[in-house]
Amino acid sequence: MSKSSIEQQIGLLFADAFTALDMDADLGRITKSQRPELGQFQCNGALPAAKRYRRNPLEIAQDIAEKVQSSELLKSVEVTPPGFINIKLADDFLASSVNQLTDDALVGIETTESPEHIALDFGGPNAAKPLHVGHLRSSIIGESLKRTLRTVGHKVTSDIHLGDWGTQMGMMIEAIKKTNPELPYFDENFKGEYPKKSPLDVTEFMSMYPEASQLCKSDPEEMDKARQATLELQQGRAGYRALWQHIRNLSIEEMKPDFERLGVTFDLWYGEADADPYVSVVVQEAKEKKIAIESEGALVVPYTDDKGKEQAPMILLKSDGAAIYATTDLATIKERVENLKMDRCIYVVDNRQDLHFRQVFNAATQLNYLAKDKLTFAGFGTMNGPDNKPFKTRDGGVLRLTDLIKTATDLAYTRLKETGAQERFDAEEMADIAHKVAIATIKFADLHNDRKANYIFDLEKFSQFEGKTGPYLLYSAVRMKSILRKAEESGLMAGNIMAPTTEEERELMLAMMSINKAVETTIENLQPHHLCDFSYGLSQSFSRFYNACHIMAETDKNKQQSWLGLTKLALKQQERILDMLGIAIPERM
RNA sequence: GCAUCCGUAGCUCAGCUGGAUAGAGCAUCUGCCUUCUAAGCAGAGGGUCGUGCGUUCGAGUCGCACCGGAUGCACCA
């Protein structure tokens, strides 16, 4: 059977009631109550109905209430002025609904009716640059969206989409040429095979970049050289390609451990360069269809926004003929659609690239690669320091992702020791717990904020393990595990969930019934913070239940089994949601 | 100048397609560990939702105009 939520089931009842009064069925929509003391759910349909049918809203509400009154799904239906209908569920109905989730592998989450193959573009680090906190959001949000979309049945292919084809590569080539001119990569007459081994190690590459970038910024001549090298690289100069390959490979090896520690994975480790074979085709098509025009020596695609205002054009080819990131992004869309057969592209990228993607989407739509609504820019705000400026370390530098993870792990370890954990766990488990707590802290601190908004990133947040934090979620899940473990040791089994006898049970059940709503909203808006809210709410509900209902001490066996059933389901849901957030739960902590 | 995002409690943030008395966490204060993990639970105080108009029976939510902040606007990514 289809899993329909409480709101949907009750909604049907109310829709019928409205239909019976010759009114639109959509008026029967049910929402969670805003006044819990008056009811658990409410129907506000009588208010718009009053306007639509020119009748007194209170009377309509009373008529509706009368019609649904007898339903055995409901305990009570009450009308309050000016026409609110407050609904309390029958406890039996609630319990049986919750029991149904117990048998469901997705614990109440509905799968999509129209599965798509989605390209999820996130991460996006540059080759030759170390990962820093700026890469955190993209990775964490992207990873979460990937898991969430997959959970509901989409096929998702994640692509790290490295920045490896732009001027920064030319800068690197020129910088290496300067320090190591004797290398064969720079000899145009070199005909032999280039060395398999990289001339420099990754640390050396990475230490060169900031200086090279600085030099190009201050010296136009150096910048020209870098641009020229970029063009030659793109045109296939063998020595440059060989050197570029080394930089790319080493960069990937360097960043892999950080992504691994974060639990972030990519199906494709493509980069801008991988779209290169499509660039000439795209340029050709754009010219033929007269979408691209020449302007100031460059080939551009003009862009007029939704309001009909002309915005800056997208540069398809620079005046020297080289491709830039707009070119490769456009070419990548063609590759994804035509070669990889994808239906949709989602980009989890910094908000500041908004215009860039509007331009690219505009071109892609005009070239008929994808419909406009299949190209989504899921931008995120910047991580700022306490001064509301993009986050910097005390000495003004960028904070390396590695260092952030290490700091958070050390703090988690310290906190763990404070609880006397070293007497309970061996060194290996201690390290594992500290790592999981650290990742949960970092991820939850980031994910619980709305993706679009900037947020203040404070290192102190990572020494905070109380309140609305990742560790709180872990802690409550670990307590669930602990009880279930104890029950098992005593030979106690989770059983049928009975109608609630306490408000805490009822609340927990209601919380668990709302899981699908949270997932739906998350997917619709591509905002994982709704999952965070659900997860936190579930933890809170469970904690209250935990405090009020002492499971192991309960003498009524049916009650005890029911409570174990609730605990088991709460854990299953929490595991599902935290999995979608990319947060792993330890066995104990 | 044009465009995008943001402005909600002292601080950091939620508020789902407009609905009743705007919610959390931190911080402050008060209780609760001889009962399943106190990284917890219960409770208190704290707000002209940036400002002003408008639409509506009804606006934190929608529209317009301002104010304030962040960001982006041609050959960087």
XYZ file of C-alpha atoms (C1' of nucleotides) in Angstrom:
666
model
C 0.000 0.000 0.000
C 1.056 3.515 -0.496
C 2.442 5.118 2.567
C 0.320 8.085 3.236
C 1.010 10.449 6.041
C -1.376 11.288 8.817
C -1.994 14.647 7.199
C -2.889 12.955 3.924
C -5.245 10.440 5.501
C -7.070 12.987 7.598
C -6.938 15.370 4.677
C -8.911 12.888 2.594
C -11.584 12.868 5.239
C -11.819 16.634 5.209
C -11.645 16.828 1.437
C -14.707 14.580 1.266
C -16.482 16.764 3.760
C -15.828 19.872 1.674
C -16.903 18.059 -1.475
C -20.129 17.058 0.238
C -20.792 20.763 0.796
C -20.146 21.386 -2.911
C -16.825 23.001 -2.144
C -13.333 22.343 -3.485
C -11.578 19.309 -2.089
C -8.267 21.172 -1.734
C -9.757 23.121 1.166
C -9.396 19.991 3.271
C -5.664 20.367 3.619
C -4.385 19.473 7.068
C -1.371 20.996 8.764
C 0.348 20.508 12.049
C -1.296 22.529 14.759
C 0.197 25.791 15.851
C -1.582 25.550 19.145
C -0.718 22.124 20.532
C -2.960 22.639 23.530
C -5.950 22.888 21.182
C -5.088 19.998 18.917
C -2.402 18.099 17.104
C -3.494 19.080 13.617
C -5.662 21.752 12.133
C -7.660 22.476 9.029
C -7.963 26.098 7.986
C -9.980 25.427 4.857
C -13.111 27.103 6.152
C -11.439 30.511 6.040
C -10.609 30.625 2.313
C -13.893 28.771 1.686
C -15.801 31.610 3.303
C -14.380 33.981 0.775
C -14.748 31.650 -2.199
C -18.363 30.749 -1.459
C -19.434 33.890 0.389
C -20.531 32.120 3.530
C -19.811 32.540 7.188
C -16.496 30.774 7.937
C -17.579 29.658 11.377
C -20.661 27.959 9.955
C -18.640 26.210 7.296
C -16.188 24.996 9.918
C -19.027 23.684 12.026
C -20.593 21.890 9.059
C -17.263 20.287 8.210
C -16.621 19.317 11.813
C -20.017 17.673 12.014
C -19.349 15.607 8.904
C -15.993 14.227 10.090
C -16.955 13.923 13.737
C -17.882 10.274 13.528
C -14.604 9.137 11.981
C -12.802 6.628 14.115
C -9.502 8.188 13.122
C -10.300 11.180 15.271
C -10.634 11.646 18.967
C -12.067 15.134 18.724
C -12.800 17.907 16.266
C -13.355 21.371 17.629
C -14.094 24.638 15.979
C -12.767 27.959 17.188
C -13.479 31.394 15.775
C -13.116 32.641 13.177
C -13.152 29.173 11.608
C -10.237 27.099 12.687
C -10.843 23.387 12.996
C -8.701 21.725 15.643
C -8.122 18.027 15.385
C -7.018 15.434 17.882
C -6.208 11.984 16.601
C -7.619 8.815 18.034
C -4.779 7.186 19.927
C -5.501 3.824 18.293
C -5.163 5.337 14.852
C -1.913 7.006 15.819
C -0.529 3.773 17.223
C -1.509 1.727 14.197
C 0.029 4.326 11.888
C 3.272 4.168 13.832
C 3.189 0.374 13.743
C 3.061 0.500 9.979
C 6.343 2.386 9.897
C 7.939 -0.442 11.830
C 7.621 -2.764 8.842
C 8.784 -0.188 6.355
C 12.420 -0.221 5.267
C 12.257 3.532 4.720
C 10.496 4.088 8.069
C 7.896 6.378 6.539
C 9.850 8.099 3.804
C 8.105 7.928 0.455
C 10.018 7.221 -2.722
C 9.690 9.517 -5.705
C 7.146 8.874 -8.421
C 9.430 10.190 -11.117
C 12.999 9.022 -10.618
C 15.625 10.936 -12.541
C 19.286 10.574 -13.265
C 20.730 13.625 -11.596
C 24.189 15.090 -12.000
C 25.222 16.581 -8.709
C 28.095 18.983 -9.102
C 29.820 19.870 -5.864
C 33.200 20.060 -4.171
C 34.850 21.891 -7.018
C 38.328 22.371 -5.581
C 41.083 23.771 -7.739
C 43.988 21.610 -8.671
C 47.207 22.798 -7.010
C 45.383 24.448 -4.138
C 44.858 22.824 -0.764
C 41.354 22.272 0.578
C 40.276 24.946 3.013
C 37.146 25.748 4.997
C 35.588 27.264 1.898
C 35.273 23.787 0.451
C 33.457 22.538 3.519
C 29.974 23.781 2.682
C 29.903 22.543 -0.876
C 31.156 19.124 0.152
C 28.885 18.704 3.137
C 25.721 20.053 1.538
C 26.415 18.211 -1.694
C 27.047 14.935 0.080
C 23.836 15.306 2.043
C 21.761 16.103 -1.029
C 23.275 13.158 -2.826
C 22.279 10.773 -0.052
C 18.841 12.286 0.325
C 18.021 12.177 -3.379
C 19.208 8.590 -3.546
C 17.125 7.603 -0.554
C 13.929 8.599 -2.327
C 14.903 6.733 -5.458
C 16.793 9.056 -7.768
C 19.933 7.942 -9.528
C 22.562 10.461 -8.558
C 26.008 10.797 -10.048
C 28.230 13.103 -8.073
C 31.062 14.894 -9.818
C 33.767 16.773 -7.969
C 34.364 18.880 -11.059
C 37.910 20.011 -10.380
C 39.092 23.421 -11.458
C 41.886 22.209 -13.671
C 41.610 23.934 -17.026
C 41.823 27.620 -16.307
C 44.457 30.259 -15.992
C 45.610 28.973 -12.622
C 47.111 26.015 -14.462
C 48.971 28.360 -16.776
C 50.270 30.195 -13.724
C 51.566 26.947 -12.309
C 53.252 25.957 -15.551
C 54.990 29.311 -15.781
C 56.036 29.170 -12.151
C 57.558 25.735 -12.574
C 59.258 26.839 -15.755
C 60.922 29.600 -13.783
C 62.274 27.415 -11.003
C 63.029 24.325 -13.087
C 63.676 25.486 -16.664
C 65.756 22.429 -17.433
C 62.766 20.073 -17.285
C 61.825 18.445 -20.587
C 58.215 19.650 -20.339
C 59.273 23.084 -21.511
C 61.438 21.956 -24.415
C 59.274 22.193 -27.503
C 61.684 20.020 -29.461
C 61.607 17.256 -26.885
C 60.473 14.095 -28.625
C 61.022 11.421 -25.997
C 58.753 10.124 -23.330
C 58.113 12.389 -20.349
C 59.056 11.022 -16.944
C 56.396 8.969 -15.177
C 57.411 10.501 -11.899
C 56.396 14.035 -11.045
C 59.305 16.482 -10.934
C 57.921 18.057 -7.773
C 55.918 16.681 -4.921
C 52.513 17.938 -3.948
C 53.752 20.154 -1.148
C 56.079 21.885 -3.554
C 53.305 22.411 -6.077
C 50.979 23.812 -3.506
C 53.524 26.136 -2.012
C 54.134 27.611 -5.463
C 50.597 28.608 -6.216
C 50.047 31.554 -3.878
C 53.235 33.221 -5.031
C 52.512 32.577 -8.698
C 49.031 33.977 -8.331
C 50.323 37.041 -6.538
C 52.946 37.633 -9.194
C 50.398 37.478 -12.005
C 48.110 39.846 -10.209
C 50.780 42.475 -9.850
C 52.588 41.990 -13.142
C 50.513 42.086 -16.368
C 53.383 40.612 -18.326
C 53.450 37.543 -16.118
C 49.698 37.276 -16.422
C 50.003 37.284 -20.209
C 52.528 34.493 -20.000
C 50.196 32.471 -17.819
C 47.334 33.030 -20.246
C 49.502 31.976 -23.156
C 50.556 28.831 -21.314
C 46.892 28.093 -20.545
C 45.970 28.418 -24.198
C 48.813 26.151 -25.259
C 47.822 23.631 -22.629
C 44.262 23.648 -23.923
C 45.524 23.337 -27.491
C 47.365 20.218 -26.544
C 51.028 21.120 -26.145
C 52.454 17.763 -25.118
C 54.921 18.901 -22.479
C 52.365 21.072 -20.758
C 49.810 18.293 -20.813
C 52.275 15.907 -19.238
C 53.168 18.363 -16.504
C 49.520 19.270 -15.987
C 48.719 15.595 -15.536
C 51.226 15.384 -12.696
C 49.771 18.412 -10.936
C 46.255 17.071 -11.328
C 47.085 13.568 -10.123
C 49.008 14.726 -7.098
C 46.315 17.236 -6.140
C 43.705 14.521 -6.225
C 45.819 12.244 -4.059
C 46.345 15.113 -1.648
C 42.667 15.923 -1.209
C 41.378 12.377 -1.055
C 42.182 11.793 2.637
C 40.303 14.924 3.684
C 37.215 13.942 1.765
C 37.524 10.489 3.231
C 37.685 11.860 6.769
C 34.611 13.939 6.034
C 32.811 10.946 4.589
C 32.352 12.705 1.269
C 32.577 10.634 -1.906
C 32.375 11.329 -5.606
C 31.366 8.993 -8.391
C 33.274 11.018 -10.905
C 36.547 12.805 -10.379
C 36.094 14.795 -13.544
C 37.351 18.275 -14.019
C 36.850 21.149 -16.394
C 39.430 19.500 -18.634
C 37.238 16.474 -19.164
C 34.733 18.631 -20.994
C 37.413 19.684 -23.453
C 36.354 17.235 -26.183
C 32.935 18.868 -26.170
C 34.146 22.431 -26.268
C 34.635 22.697 -30.016
C 31.259 21.087 -30.671
C 29.512 23.454 -28.325
C 31.225 26.456 -29.855
C 30.283 25.237 -33.313
C 26.634 24.776 -32.363
C 26.451 28.130 -30.667
C 27.798 29.797 -33.780
C 25.503 27.914 -36.129
C 22.425 28.681 -34.124
C 23.525 32.308 -33.919
C 23.394 32.177 -30.159
C 26.971 33.278 -29.851
C 28.213 36.510 -31.350
C 31.560 38.187 -31.563
C 32.130 41.107 -29.271
C 35.316 42.948 -28.476
C 37.285 40.108 -30.009
C 35.717 37.440 -27.843
C 32.919 35.006 -28.635
C 30.044 35.699 -26.243
C 26.490 34.586 -25.570
C 24.343 37.601 -24.671
C 22.171 37.170 -21.632
C 18.882 38.836 -20.870
C 17.461 38.018 -17.455
C 13.889 37.028 -16.587
C 12.863 40.635 -16.191
C 14.051 41.404 -19.672
C 17.097 43.293 -18.500
C 20.312 42.801 -20.325
C 23.053 41.430 -18.127
C 26.712 40.791 -18.763
C 27.197 38.274 -21.565
C 28.720 34.872 -21.072
C 32.163 34.570 -22.544
C 32.371 31.422 -24.595
C 35.846 31.979 -25.964
C 38.311 34.620 -24.886
C 39.764 36.893 -27.529
C 42.853 34.713 -27.613
C 40.633 31.726 -28.354
C 41.054 30.038 -24.974
C 38.185 28.479 -23.076
C 37.179 29.674 -19.636
C 35.031 28.077 -16.970
C 31.804 29.168 -18.627
C 32.882 27.244 -21.702
C 33.696 24.084 -19.838
C 30.578 24.292 -17.675
C 28.444 24.554 -20.788
C 30.330 21.761 -22.498
C 29.944 19.657 -19.375
C 26.168 20.002 -19.552
C 26.246 18.683 -23.103
C 28.442 15.796 -22.013
C 26.164 14.959 -19.117
C 23.037 15.013 -21.201
C 24.241 13.378 -24.374
C 26.913 11.028 -23.203
C 25.985 10.260 -19.618
C 22.226 10.430 -20.279
C 21.410 12.608 -17.306
C 18.034 14.269 -16.872
C 18.974 17.033 -14.554
C 21.950 18.969 -13.155
C 22.234 20.411 -9.683
C 25.138 22.659 -8.742
C 26.113 23.080 -5.123
C 28.344 26.086 -5.484
C 29.043 29.363 -3.703
C 26.311 31.992 -4.127
C 28.801 34.309 -5.735
C 28.659 32.196 -8.860
C 24.987 32.884 -9.292
C 25.363 35.106 -12.346
C 27.836 32.742 -13.923
C 25.408 29.860 -13.734
C 22.495 31.960 -14.932
C 24.556 32.763 -17.982
C 25.517 29.146 -18.529
C 21.957 27.896 -17.992
C 20.697 30.511 -20.424
C 23.101 29.281 -23.090
C 22.357 25.624 -22.351
C 18.629 26.243 -22.621
C 18.977 28.120 -25.878
C 21.070 25.294 -27.266
C 18.347 22.861 -26.198
C 20.652 20.792 -24.023
C 18.259 20.841 -21.099
C 15.063 22.578 -20.113
C 15.430 25.485 -17.753
C 13.778 23.704 -14.834
C 16.268 20.848 -15.098
C 19.201 23.103 -14.316
C 19.389 24.099 -10.692
C 21.834 26.363 -8.973
C 21.786 25.409 -5.313
C 24.042 28.192 -4.103
C 25.236 28.551 -0.566
C 26.318 31.501 1.528
C 29.845 32.171 2.628
C 31.309 31.129 5.928
C 32.228 34.322 7.667
C 34.342 35.054 10.695
C 33.073 36.950 13.751
C 33.686 40.205 11.822
C 31.174 39.077 9.180
C 33.921 38.901 6.602
C 34.936 35.653 4.915
C 36.593 33.479 7.494
C 40.304 33.895 8.073
C 42.649 32.445 10.654
C 44.201 34.669 13.302
C 47.203 35.375 11.123
C 44.965 36.228 8.196
C 45.468 33.040 6.229
C 42.933 30.474 5.142
C 42.108 27.647 7.486
C 43.006 24.304 6.000
C 40.300 21.689 6.064
C 42.771 19.223 7.536
C 43.480 21.556 10.438
C 39.822 22.199 11.088
C 39.069 18.498 11.276
C 42.047 17.931 13.536
C 41.072 20.742 15.892
C 37.519 19.481 16.138
C 38.718 15.931 16.738
C 41.098 17.028 19.496
C 38.313 18.940 21.209
C 35.986 15.954 20.949
C 38.687 13.755 22.411
C 39.187 16.112 25.346
C 35.466 16.225 25.996
C 35.301 12.452 25.823
C 38.035 12.125 28.419
C 36.195 14.527 30.716
C 33.338 12.041 30.875
C 35.723 9.388 32.114
C 35.469 7.517 28.858
C 38.995 6.148 28.951
C 37.886 3.709 31.623
C 35.135 2.356 29.415
C 36.723 2.333 25.981
C 40.048 1.227 24.585
C 42.231 3.606 22.606
C 40.870 2.506 19.270
C 37.255 3.058 20.212
C 38.121 6.390 21.828
C 39.659 7.559 18.562
C 36.691 6.337 16.568
C 34.181 8.074 18.834
C 36.159 11.306 18.857
C 36.268 11.281 15.080
C 32.541 10.628 14.727
C 31.690 13.307 17.267
C 33.958 15.781 15.488
C 32.454 15.133 12.081
C 28.943 15.294 13.505
C 29.790 18.625 15.140
C 31.209 20.129 11.977
C 28.519 18.827 9.676
C 25.556 19.659 11.853
C 26.902 23.130 12.612
C 27.015 23.746 8.890
C 23.958 21.865 7.658
C 21.498 23.207 10.191
C 21.806 26.664 8.663
C 19.808 27.531 5.602
C 21.995 26.853 2.597
C 21.434 30.259 1.017
C 22.339 32.421 3.988
C 25.820 33.458 4.981
C 26.717 32.318 8.422
C 29.139 33.154 11.129
C 31.654 30.416 11.548
C 33.166 30.373 14.957
C 35.846 27.923 15.971
C 34.333 27.990 19.443
C 31.318 26.253 17.987
C 33.494 23.216 17.677
C 34.137 23.046 21.344
C 30.427 23.102 21.971
C 28.845 19.716 22.500
C 25.690 20.750 24.324
C 22.376 21.890 22.984
C 21.387 21.859 19.348
C 24.527 20.198 18.088
C 25.654 17.139 16.229
C 26.829 15.384 19.394
C 23.383 15.777 20.943
C 21.898 13.800 18.063
C 24.567 11.138 18.451
C 24.081 11.034 22.170
C 20.362 10.443 21.930
C 20.853 7.777 19.248
C 23.498 6.091 21.390
C 21.093 5.992 24.317
C 18.543 4.283 22.105
C 21.140 1.729 21.123
C 22.135 1.253 24.723
C 18.604 0.475 25.862
C 18.005 -1.917 22.991
C 21.288 -3.667 23.821
C 20.312 -3.985 27.474
C 16.878 -5.271 26.538
C 18.352 -7.875 24.284
C 20.696 -9.048 27.017
C 17.678 -9.501 29.267
C 15.816 -11.364 26.553
C 13.305 -8.580 26.055
C 11.916 -7.972 22.583
C 10.367 -4.976 20.939
C 6.710 -5.616 20.344
C 3.515 -4.125 19.057
C 3.264 -0.396 19.680
C 0.226 0.314 21.784
C -1.888 3.420 22.026
C 0.023 6.040 24.001
C -0.655 6.349 27.705
C 1.484 9.409 28.293
C 1.899 12.715 26.532
C 5.590 11.944 25.974
C 4.765 8.782 24.032
C 2.151 10.573 22.000
C 4.579 13.347 21.134
C 7.265 10.911 20.098
C 4.807 9.107 17.844
C 3.672 12.324 16.247
C 7.256 13.365 15.700
C 8.007 10.086 13.960
C 4.966 10.428 11.739
C 6.339 13.664 10.328
C 9.489 12.188 8.820
C 8.254 12.238 5.251
C 7.321 15.874 5.412
C 10.880 16.740 6.419
C 12.347 14.753 3.561
C 9.886 16.200 1.067
C 10.663 19.757 2.047
C 14.375 19.039 1.920
C 14.151 17.686 -1.603
C 11.823 20.328 -2.879
C 14.082 23.129 -1.743
C 17.376 21.252 -1.715
C 17.821 22.386 1.861
C 19.158 19.752 4.266
C 18.475 21.961 7.277
C 14.925 20.644 7.302
C 16.370 17.200 7.972
C 18.408 18.716 10.795
C 15.285 20.191 12.320
C 13.514 16.877 12.139
C 16.445 15.007 13.599
C 16.769 17.446 16.463
C 13.050 17.358 17.151
C 13.074 13.571 17.149
C 15.972 13.546 19.599
C 14.157 15.950 21.867
C 10.954 13.956 21.769
C 12.863 10.825 22.504
C 14.753 12.410 25.397
C 11.501 13.489 27.012
C 10.038 10.037 26.513
C 13.237 8.523 27.872
C 12.996 10.601 31.006
C 9.314 9.953 31.556
C 9.135 6.270 30.694
C 11.666 4.025 32.353
C 11.677 1.153 29.957
C 13.828 -1.382 31.765
C 12.067 -0.802 35.074
C 8.572 -1.128 33.618
C 6.626 -4.077 35.032
C 3.786 -4.124 32.505
C 5.247 -6.394 29.821
C 3.005 -5.169 26.995
C 3.874 -1.613 27.794
C 7.541 -2.430 27.987
C 7.469 -4.164 24.604
C 5.605 -1.250 23.114
C 8.174 1.189 24.466
C 10.985 -0.911 23.101
C 9.181 -0.857 19.779
C 9.043 2.921 19.895
C 12.721 3.094 20.766
C 13.639 0.767 17.966
C 11.684 2.766 15.429
C 13.073 6.061 16.699
C 16.562 4.667 16.231
C 15.797 3.431 12.727
C 14.501 6.847 11.769
C 17.422 8.623 13.359
C 19.837 6.357 11.522
C 18.074 7.073 8.244
C 18.081 10.807 8.694
C 21.638 11.039 9.972
C 22.695 8.881 7.056
C 21.122 11.421 4.741
C 23.037 14.146 6.524
C 26.219 12.148 6.131
C 26.653 11.732 9.889
C 27.777 8.394 11.332
C 26.645 7.180 14.764
C 29.034 5.392 17.137
C 27.885 2.338 19.080
C 28.675 3.973 22.394
C 29.971 7.313 23.568
C 23.958 52.176 -11.710
C 21.948 47.015 -12.529
C 21.441 42.146 -10.305
C 21.422 38.212 -6.360
C 21.168 36.864 -1.193
C 20.315 38.452 3.747
C 18.050 41.710 8.045
C 13.527 37.694 13.583
C 15.499 37.535 21.601
C 22.088 39.989 24.255
C 24.640 36.130 20.569
C 23.978 32.106 16.595
C 19.860 30.646 13.875
C 14.633 28.114 12.566
C 9.702 29.581 11.040
C 7.057 24.281 5.681
C 2.400 26.734 -0.492
C -0.154 33.946 4.511
C -3.561 31.807 9.563
C -4.736 31.969 16.146
C -0.453 33.808 21.731
C 6.548 34.320 16.449
C 10.119 29.254 18.060
C 15.049 26.633 19.215
C 20.162 26.610 20.948
C 23.958 29.518 23.483
C 24.412 32.992 27.465
C 21.703 34.405 32.521
C 18.671 32.459 36.666
C 15.999 28.004 39.356
C 15.196 22.830 40.147
C 16.500 17.229 38.875
C 21.967 12.094 39.031
C 21.204 5.254 45.173
C 16.358 4.058 38.362
C 17.899 2.509 31.102
C 24.629 7.400 29.577
C 23.535 14.688 33.257
C 26.982 15.507 25.864
C 20.518 14.917 29.417
C 15.432 16.552 31.513
C 11.944 20.246 33.732
C 11.107 25.554 34.498
C 11.943 31.354 34.394
C 13.183 35.892 32.225
C 14.318 37.993 27.417
C 10.866 40.390 20.841
C 7.490 47.342 18.129
C 10.071 40.112 13.199
C 15.182 46.664 9.654
C 11.410 51.035 8.403
C 6.990 52.687 5.928
C 2.982 52.004 2.694
C -0.129 48.383 0.183
C -2.978 43.536 -0.945
C -6.076 40.468 2.572
C -11.195 38.735 7.086
C -5.739 37.754 8.588
C 1.288 39.473 6.824
C 7.600 37.453 9.996
C 5.676 35.071 5.313
C 3.040 38.240 -0.657
C 3.827 43.402 -3.536
C 6.130 48.295 -3.779
C 9.507 52.023 -1.781
C 13.249 53.171 1.439
C 17.382 51.964 5.300
C 21.368 48.646 6.547
C 24.827 44.343 5.453
C 27.147 40.737 2.077
C 28.170 39.540 -2.950
C 28.421 39.713 -8.297
C 28.457 42.483 -12.834
C 33.707 40.970 -20.157
C 37.930 37.709 -21.428
C 40.020 34.786 -13.152
C 37.591 30.528 -10.887
